[in-house]
Amino acid sequence: MDTLQYALRKLVTGIPLVLGVTFISFVLMVYFGPDKTYDLIGKNATPEQIAEIRADLGYDQPFFVRYGDYLRELVTLDFGYSDSTGERVSRILARTIPISLALTLPGFILGNALGVLLALIAGFFRGGLIDRAIMAGAVVGMSISFLIIIIGFQVLLSSSYGLNYFPVRGWEVYSLGDYLYYVTVPTLAIVFVSLGYNTRFYRAVVVEEMNRDHVRTARAFGTPPAKLLFRNVLRNAAIPIMTRIMFSIPLVVISGSLLIESYFGIPGVGKVTYDAITTGDQPILKAVVGATAVLFVLTLIATDVMYKVIDPRVSLK
Amino acid sequence: MNATTTTEAAPAPRKQSESLWSKAVGKFLRDRWGMASLLVVLVYLGIALGVWAGLWGTDWNTLTPTINAEASAEHWFGTNRNGQDIFERAIFSTKTAFEIGLVVAILSTILGAVMGAISGFFAGRWPDEIILWLKGVLDSIPFYLFVAAVAFALQGYAFSMHVAMVATFWTTTARLVRAEVIRLKGFEFVEAAHALGVPELRIISRHIIPNTTHILLVQATITFVSAIKSEVILSFLGLGVKNGVSWGLMISESTNEVTTGFFNNFLAASAFLFVLVMAFNMFSDALQDALDPKKTG
């Protein structure tokens, strides 16, 4: 009951954040955004026709009425129709988001799991050769651009100049075999790009925990390394680790899939967003920005509530 | 403090007053990897300054009839599908990278320092609340979409990418500065300034911000790296560099070449970018180690 009350209170504090995000994206994309009037009318339009189109688009309305319309669209999840395909934006999103999740989730999970594992190993052998080798690898990983990784993996694994084991483009998934066939190279790219950052972050967390008295005591009592790392270190480091994972979910799903999908030609929400950016498809961009912001704020709240579940010491104030 | 060391009873005189800075410089000079990475960064800076002065990289846009040529004495890295010399383009792009990196790093560090100092100094009061809210809002918008939105709003304006990066990158710096300022506020020198009646704005600018310099320096190097890495992806998305050439534009034009087996453009741009980012990352780490008063030796 306490937890529920806490969650509701947090939900209320999230409202100014959502209002801020929607306001900024409205001002940038709609108010100062491109004027679509002349894309929609034919040649030699009369002033009446122009005025009619502008009224349809809501350009004759005052600023706050238009902002209110945008908020209403967000609440009702009704963003109108795509400029380029004419399909309902909500239907496009419903169709493409599952694809993006299926595409990015394996890499996201593996990238974090491997990061934690490497961080535990590096932290355990702190200052030693293994630690230094892992951290040097992390810096190298951090220094390679995502785009270079994507192109590199594609050439090495999917083209006739390399191993040619996997498809260059596309997403025709009807079975588990298909799925593995199409998801492998993007997953490798996602793991590779996130592993360096993850390992560095998690190592700092692990090292801090390793320095605590209770870990030293456990060590003195001869706790075997695996048990020490998983029970004494990892469980106590759960909060910063969870925070990082939760916070990166909305950004990874949108930003990560943006590049991967546009490069591999996978019809997920990232590809849709990429096309919307390049063609200036406002309804889609509005929907994606708004939805991501709401998702981010919800994640923020969920994370706060989860602290309580993970760690009973956190007080609900 | 000097008074105590010059009393008669003082033991062997200390060689020099050891400030954070002299200690940091000493530590940095002893850091072999740090010095090596600084050297690499300086070489790149030299290349960039040379391009800026018109000494080299002047032929980056010249078309030659040899298309997709292999590396040769005339074209060190070969030519791209337009017949432009890849080496010249990679060299010229160094200037572009420094332009973006320096502009974004300097502006967002200044903005982050000011916002962080205000928010930390007035912690818990309304200026802090507003800045925290603004940071939360900016952090909630996915970066690439924000850049796209800014590019929409500033259509045709060459600096829209810089504006978008500065607008998003300052938040991390501000968060760190805010925490440090809250810590500094409790120190005696700030209390003393208050007691002497120094105006608040002056306390912030003369007494508090200078004490966060070590954070700002490290953050500026991190922002520099983020800026040139983001440029690559933004240029690929068509939101980046508009006039001139950059490693990002080279990589995105190379996507059409790698499918037909010409890797020179891709490899040249990737190698230039990787070495600079790697050196800057290591430089940033060494700087952080040198400036961390908790680490000794």
Tab-separated table of C-alpha atoms in Angstrom, chain A:
chain	number	residue	atom	x	y	z
A	1	MET	CA	0.000	0.000	0.000
A	2	ASP	CA	2.839	2.308	0.918
A	3	THR	CA	4.555	1.439	-2.311
A	4	LEU	CA	1.451	2.209	-4.345
A	5	GLN	CA	1.029	5.576	-2.660
A	6	TYR	CA	4.671	6.327	-3.275
A	7	ALA	CA	4.365	5.406	-6.937
A	8	LEU	CA	1.328	7.660	-7.357
A	9	ARG	CA	3.077	10.565	-5.687
A	10	LYS	CA	6.061	10.059	-7.983
A	11	LEU	CA	3.705	9.964	-10.952
A	12	VAL	CA	2.454	13.432	-10.068
A	13	THR	CA	5.997	14.806	-9.886
A	14	GLY	CA	6.587	13.409	-13.374
A	15	ILE	CA	3.946	15.690	-14.878
A	16	PRO	CA	6.104	18.864	-15.093
A	17	LEU	CA	8.775	16.822	-16.819
A	18	VAL	CA	6.379	15.503	-19.461
A	19	LEU	CA	4.967	18.984	-19.963
A	20	GLY	CA	8.467	20.369	-20.421
A	21	VAL	CA	9.491	17.761	-22.970
A	22	THR	CA	6.309	18.094	-24.972
A	23	PHE	CA	6.570	21.873	-24.834
A	24	ILE	CA	10.139	21.903	-26.165
A	25	SER	CA	9.422	19.401	-28.891
A	26	PHE	CA	6.285	21.322	-29.826
A	27	VAL	CA	8.108	24.633	-30.051
A	28	LEU	CA	10.993	23.195	-32.057
A	29	MET	CA	9.162	20.861	-34.393
A	30	VAL	CA	5.732	22.356	-34.847
A	31	TYR	CA	5.826	26.030	-34.045
A	32	PHE	CA	9.203	26.792	-35.594
A	33	GLY	CA	9.080	23.690	-37.754
A	34	PRO	CA	8.677	23.677	-41.524
A	35	ASP	CA	5.528	25.159	-42.994
A	36	LYS	CA	3.735	22.304	-44.695
A	37	THR	CA	1.162	24.428	-46.525
A	38	TYR	CA	2.969	24.451	-49.842
A	39	ASP	CA	3.669	20.712	-49.778
A	40	LEU	CA	-0.030	19.984	-49.656
A	41	ILE	CA	-1.480	22.317	-52.257
A	42	GLY	CA	-1.275	22.138	-55.993
A	43	LYS	CA	0.055	24.718	-58.404
A	44	ASN	CA	-1.633	28.084	-58.770
A	45	ALA	CA	-3.655	27.848	-55.585
A	46	THR	CA	-5.982	30.717	-54.754
A	47	PRO	CA	-5.557	32.593	-51.479
A	48	GLU	CA	-8.788	30.929	-50.262
A	49	GLN	CA	-7.367	27.478	-50.868
A	50	ILE	CA	-4.196	28.414	-49.022
A	51	ALA	CA	-6.195	29.728	-46.087
A	52	GLU	CA	-8.261	26.534	-46.043
A	53	ILE	CA	-5.170	24.323	-45.911
A	54	ARG	CA	-3.684	26.470	-43.172
A	55	ALA	CA	-6.883	26.153	-41.167
A	56	ASP	CA	-6.789	22.363	-41.667
A	57	LEU	CA	-3.251	22.263	-40.332
A	58	GLY	CA	-4.220	24.518	-37.435
A	59	TYR	CA	-1.760	27.247	-38.424
A	60	ASP	CA	-4.361	29.975	-37.823
A	61	GLN	CA	-4.849	28.942	-34.195
A	62	PRO	CA	-3.077	30.683	-31.308
A	63	PHE	CA	0.036	29.089	-29.827
A	64	PHE	CA	-1.494	27.532	-26.733
A	65	VAL	CA	-4.469	26.074	-28.566
A	66	ARG	CA	-2.050	24.256	-30.854
A	67	TYR	CA	0.048	23.085	-27.914
A	68	GLY	CA	-3.141	21.828	-26.245
A	69	ASP	CA	-3.978	19.909	-29.417
A	70	TYR	CA	-0.570	18.279	-29.310
A	71	LEU	CA	-1.058	17.245	-25.679
A	72	ARG	CA	-4.493	15.844	-26.513
A	73	GLU	CA	-2.941	13.800	-29.322
A	74	LEU	CA	-0.413	12.421	-26.858
A	75	VAL	CA	-3.003	11.487	-24.234
A	76	THR	CA	-5.355	9.831	-26.722
A	77	LEU	CA	-2.437	8.261	-28.655
A	78	ASP	CA	-3.990	9.654	-31.812
A	79	PHE	CA	-1.288	11.396	-33.806
A	80	GLY	CA	-3.090	11.597	-37.111
A	81	TYR	CA	-1.680	10.271	-40.349
A	82	SER	CA	1.847	10.007	-41.684
A	83	ASP	CA	2.689	12.665	-44.263
A	84	SER	CA	4.515	10.308	-46.557
A	85	THR	CA	2.517	7.073	-46.447
A	86	GLY	CA	-0.869	8.260	-45.195
A	87	GLU	CA	-1.004	5.433	-42.670
A	88	ARG	CA	-2.229	6.083	-39.124
A	89	VAL	CA	0.759	6.955	-36.949
A	90	SER	CA	-0.509	4.880	-34.035
A	91	ARG	CA	-0.772	1.853	-36.323
A	92	ILE	CA	2.734	2.396	-37.653
A	93	LEU	CA	4.064	2.494	-34.102
A	94	ALA	CA	2.127	-0.598	-33.022
A	95	ARG	CA	3.556	-2.492	-35.967
A	96	THR	CA	7.174	-1.331	-35.702
A	97	ILE	CA	7.899	-1.140	-31.962
A	98	PRO	CA	7.760	-4.949	-31.421
A	99	ILE	CA	10.275	-5.404	-34.250
A	100	SER	CA	12.659	-2.903	-32.654
A	101	LEU	CA	12.330	-4.591	-29.284
A	102	ALA	CA	13.060	-8.002	-30.778
A	103	LEU	CA	16.037	-6.490	-32.563
A	104	THR	CA	17.660	-4.521	-29.726
A	105	LEU	CA	16.746	-6.542	-26.640
A	106	PRO	CA	19.231	-9.440	-27.065
A	107	GLY	CA	22.129	-7.034	-27.596
A	108	PHE	CA	21.005	-4.835	-24.733
A	109	ILE	CA	20.781	-7.743	-22.280
A	110	LEU	CA	24.026	-9.351	-23.436
A	111	GLY	CA	25.874	-6.021	-23.404
A	112	ASN	CA	24.889	-5.379	-19.809
A	113	ALA	CA	25.405	-8.952	-18.595
A	114	LEU	CA	28.852	-9.187	-20.155
A	115	GLY	CA	29.682	-5.719	-18.849
A	116	VAL	CA	28.830	-6.739	-15.282
A	117	LEU	CA	30.779	-9.975	-15.644
A	118	LEU	CA	33.904	-8.262	-16.984
A	119	ALA	CA	33.596	-5.578	-14.319
A	120	LEU	CA	33.446	-8.218	-11.582
A	121	ILE	CA	36.529	-9.936	-12.969
A	122	ALA	CA	38.419	-6.643	-13.380
A	123	GLY	CA	37.368	-5.440	-9.943
A	124	PHE	CA	38.415	-8.705	-8.322
A	125	PHE	CA	41.874	-8.571	-9.874
A	126	ARG	CA	42.084	-4.836	-9.305
A	127	GLY	CA	45.418	-3.360	-10.391
A	128	GLY	CA	46.580	-6.631	-11.877
A	129	LEU	CA	47.283	-7.600	-15.444
A	130	ILE	CA	43.759	-8.908	-16.100
A	131	ASP	CA	42.231	-5.703	-14.791
A	132	ARG	CA	44.475	-3.554	-16.944
A	133	ALA	CA	43.840	-5.678	-20.032
A	134	ILE	CA	40.060	-5.453	-19.567
A	135	MET	CA	40.135	-1.707	-18.976
A	136	ALA	CA	42.416	-1.098	-21.963
A	137	GLY	CA	39.962	-3.095	-24.051
A	138	ALA	CA	37.138	-0.960	-22.706
A	139	VAL	CA	38.863	2.264	-23.782
A	140	VAL	CA	39.436	0.842	-27.260
A	141	GLY	CA	35.774	-0.188	-27.455
A	142	MET	CA	34.670	3.261	-26.347
A	143	SER	CA	36.754	4.892	-29.037
A	144	ILE	CA	35.191	3.168	-32.032
A	145	SER	CA	32.205	4.912	-33.515
A	146	PHE	CA	28.920	2.986	-33.634
A	147	LEU	CA	28.723	3.630	-37.355
A	148	ILE	CA	32.174	2.134	-37.930
A	149	ILE	CA	31.194	-0.923	-35.894
A	150	ILE	CA	28.014	-1.420	-37.877
A	151	ILE	CA	29.719	-1.053	-41.245
A	152	GLY	CA	32.674	-3.162	-40.109
A	153	PHE	CA	30.556	-6.052	-38.854
A	154	GLN	CA	28.411	-5.914	-41.942
A	155	VAL	CA	31.423	-6.159	-44.234
A	156	LEU	CA	33.108	-8.875	-42.167
A	157	LEU	CA	30.098	-11.083	-41.491
A	158	SER	CA	27.467	-10.324	-44.090
A	159	SER	CA	29.218	-9.530	-47.340
A	160	SER	CA	31.127	-11.495	-49.907
A	161	TYR	CA	34.264	-9.564	-48.862
A	162	GLY	CA	34.093	-11.294	-45.498
A	163	LEU	CA	32.528	-14.472	-44.175
A	164	ASN	CA	29.146	-13.868	-45.809
A	165	TYR	CA	27.271	-15.890	-43.164
A	166	PHE	CA	24.448	-13.434	-42.528
A	167	PRO	CA	22.091	-11.258	-44.573
A	168	VAL	CA	23.165	-7.734	-45.512
A	169	ARG	CA	19.726	-6.213	-45.195
A	170	GLY	CA	16.153	-6.989	-44.355
A	171	TRP	CA	13.986	-8.636	-41.754
A	172	GLU	CA	11.865	-11.584	-42.880
A	173	VAL	CA	11.242	-13.398	-39.660
A	174	TYR	CA	8.811	-16.302	-39.589
A	175	SER	CA	10.640	-18.748	-37.325
A	176	LEU	CA	13.307	-18.898	-34.646
A	177	GLY	CA	15.890	-19.795	-37.278
A	178	ASP	CA	15.019	-16.694	-39.299
A	179	TYR	CA	15.193	-14.616	-36.178
A	180	LEU	CA	18.677	-15.792	-35.286
A	181	TYR	CA	19.728	-15.349	-38.911
A	182	TYR	CA	18.707	-11.688	-38.978
A	183	VAL	CA	19.389	-10.657	-35.397
A	184	THR	CA	22.964	-11.907	-34.979
A	185	VAL	CA	24.959	-9.147	-36.666
A	186	PRO	CA	22.923	-6.263	-35.153
A	187	THR	CA	23.235	-7.923	-31.732
A	188	LEU	CA	27.005	-8.193	-32.068
A	189	ALA	CA	27.176	-4.526	-33.049
A	190	ILE	CA	25.060	-3.439	-30.078
A	191	VAL	CA	27.088	-5.540	-27.643
A	192	PHE	CA	30.335	-4.229	-29.040
A	193	VAL	CA	29.360	-0.569	-28.858
A	194	SER	CA	27.968	-0.732	-25.321
A	195	LEU	CA	30.459	-3.108	-23.720
A	196	GLY	CA	33.267	-0.598	-23.206
A	197	TYR	CA	31.076	1.982	-21.501
A	198	ASN	CA	29.219	-0.619	-19.459
A	199	THR	CA	32.387	-2.323	-18.227
A	200	ARG	CA	33.936	0.954	-17.111
A	201	PHE	CA	30.833	2.070	-15.301
A	202	TYR	CA	30.225	-1.259	-13.580
A	203	ARG	CA	33.866	-1.643	-12.618
A	204	ALA	CA	33.747	1.654	-10.734
A	205	VAL	CA	30.672	0.368	-8.904
A	206	VAL	CA	32.287	-2.989	-8.142
A	207	VAL	CA	35.539	-1.436	-6.928
A	208	GLU	CA	33.681	0.845	-4.557
A	209	GLU	CA	31.833	-2.122	-3.103
A	210	MET	CA	34.994	-4.219	-2.875
A	211	ASN	CA	36.546	-1.600	-0.596
A	212	ARG	CA	33.836	-1.937	2.015
A	213	ASP	CA	34.474	-3.542	5.371
A	214	HIS	CA	31.969	-6.334	4.956
A	215	VAL	CA	33.681	-7.520	1.787
A	216	ARG	CA	37.062	-7.467	3.508
A	217	THR	CA	35.637	-9.434	6.392
A	218	ALA	CA	34.116	-11.988	4.037
A	219	ARG	CA	37.467	-12.279	2.296
A	220	ALA	CA	39.249	-12.756	5.589
A	221	PHE	CA	36.854	-15.570	6.427
A	222	GLY	CA	37.916	-17.263	3.212
A	223	THR	CA	34.736	-16.877	1.166
A	224	PRO	CA	35.380	-18.361	-2.280
A	225	PRO	CA	35.725	-15.694	-5.015
A	226	ALA	CA	32.557	-16.582	-6.925
A	227	LYS	CA	30.426	-16.483	-3.804
A	228	LEU	CA	32.085	-13.272	-2.662
A	229	LEU	CA	31.495	-11.524	-5.966
A	230	PHE	CA	27.923	-12.613	-6.464
A	231	ARG	CA	26.631	-12.501	-2.902
A	232	ASN	CA	28.645	-9.803	-1.196
A	233	VAL	CA	29.496	-7.485	-4.047
A	234	LEU	CA	26.900	-7.823	-6.775
A	235	ARG	CA	23.843	-7.825	-4.539
A	236	ASN	CA	24.989	-4.690	-2.777
A	237	ALA	CA	25.824	-3.009	-6.062
A	238	ALA	CA	22.355	-3.762	-7.435
A	239	ILE	CA	21.059	-0.200	-7.140
A	240	PRO	CA	23.547	1.624	-9.369
A	241	ILE	CA	23.471	-1.257	-11.836
A	242	MET	CA	19.670	-1.276	-12.005
A	243	THR	CA	19.639	2.507	-12.385
A	244	ARG	CA	21.937	2.415	-15.362
A	245	ILE	CA	20.017	-0.378	-17.042
A	246	MET	CA	16.641	1.255	-16.535
A	247	PHE	CA	17.802	4.662	-17.682
A	248	SER	CA	19.284	3.353	-20.875
A	249	ILE	CA	16.168	1.435	-21.958
A	250	PRO	CA	14.278	4.285	-23.687
A	251	LEU	CA	17.391	5.734	-25.262
A	252	VAL	CA	18.758	2.411	-26.481
A	253	VAL	CA	15.472	1.374	-28.009
A	254	ILE	CA	15.119	4.620	-29.972
A	255	SER	CA	18.661	5.854	-30.613
A	256	GLY	CA	20.210	2.406	-30.979
A	257	SER	CA	17.610	1.134	-33.360
A	258	LEU	CA	17.768	4.350	-35.394
A	259	LEU	CA	21.216	3.569	-36.794
A	260	ILE	CA	20.997	-0.217	-36.877
A	261	GLU	CA	17.631	-0.286	-38.573
A	262	SER	CA	18.359	2.374	-41.134
A	263	TYR	CA	21.631	0.687	-42.014
A	264	PHE	CA	20.299	-2.889	-42.133
A	265	GLY	CA	16.974	-1.888	-43.679
A	266	ILE	CA	14.928	-3.339	-40.840
A	267	PRO	CA	11.359	-1.988	-40.663
A	268	GLY	CA	11.317	-1.068	-36.968
A	269	VAL	CA	10.535	2.183	-35.216
A	270	GLY	CA	14.122	3.378	-35.707
A	271	LYS	CA	13.823	3.072	-39.481
A	272	VAL	CA	10.475	4.836	-39.387
A	273	THR	CA	12.057	7.636	-37.351
A	274	TYR	CA	15.044	7.848	-39.672
A	275	ASP	CA	12.762	8.150	-42.693
A	276	ALA	CA	10.702	10.734	-40.844
A	277	ILE	CA	13.841	12.764	-40.098
A	278	THR	CA	15.053	12.666	-43.686
A	279	THR	CA	11.647	13.433	-45.227
A	280	GLY	CA	10.409	15.789	-42.518
A	281	ASP	CA	7.399	13.666	-41.574
A	282	GLN	CA	6.114	15.728	-38.660
A	283	PRO	CA	3.279	13.578	-37.276
A	284	ILE	CA	5.644	10.629	-36.815
A	285	LEU	CA	8.398	12.691	-35.208
A	286	LYS	CA	5.928	14.287	-32.821
A	287	ALA	CA	4.638	10.891	-31.816
A	288	VAL	CA	8.090	9.366	-31.337
A	289	VAL	CA	9.478	12.265	-29.302
A	290	GLY	CA	6.376	12.508	-27.147
A	291	ALA	CA	6.112	8.775	-26.577
A	292	THR	CA	9.812	8.421	-25.724
A	293	ALA	CA	9.609	11.253	-23.221
A	294	VAL	CA	6.610	9.711	-21.509
A	295	LEU	CA	8.378	6.356	-21.493
A	296	PHE	CA	11.464	7.983	-19.983
A	297	VAL	CA	9.511	9.609	-17.174
A	298	LEU	CA	7.656	6.358	-16.457
A	299	THR	CA	11.008	4.563	-16.328
A	300	LEU	CA	12.300	7.165	-13.904
A	301	ILE	CA	9.363	6.510	-11.614
A	302	ALA	CA	9.567	2.738	-11.991
A	303	THR	CA	13.251	2.909	-11.058
A	304	ASP	CA	12.490	4.848	-7.892
A	305	VAL	CA	9.830	2.334	-6.903
A	306	MET	CA	12.152	-0.532	-7.698
A	307	TYR	CA	14.821	0.782	-5.329
A	308	LYS	CA	12.405	0.023	-2.554
A	309	VAL	CA	11.817	-3.498	-3.792
A	310	ILE	CA	15.530	-4.226	-4.211
A	311	ASP	CA	16.750	-2.491	-1.106
A	312	PRO	CA	14.568	-2.386	2.008
A	313	ARG	CA	16.797	0.319	3.495
A	314	VAL	CA	15.476	2.908	1.032
A	315	SER	CA	12.850	4.995	2.766
A	316	LEU	CA	9.644	5.991	1.052
A	317	LYS	CA	9.590	9.700	1.546
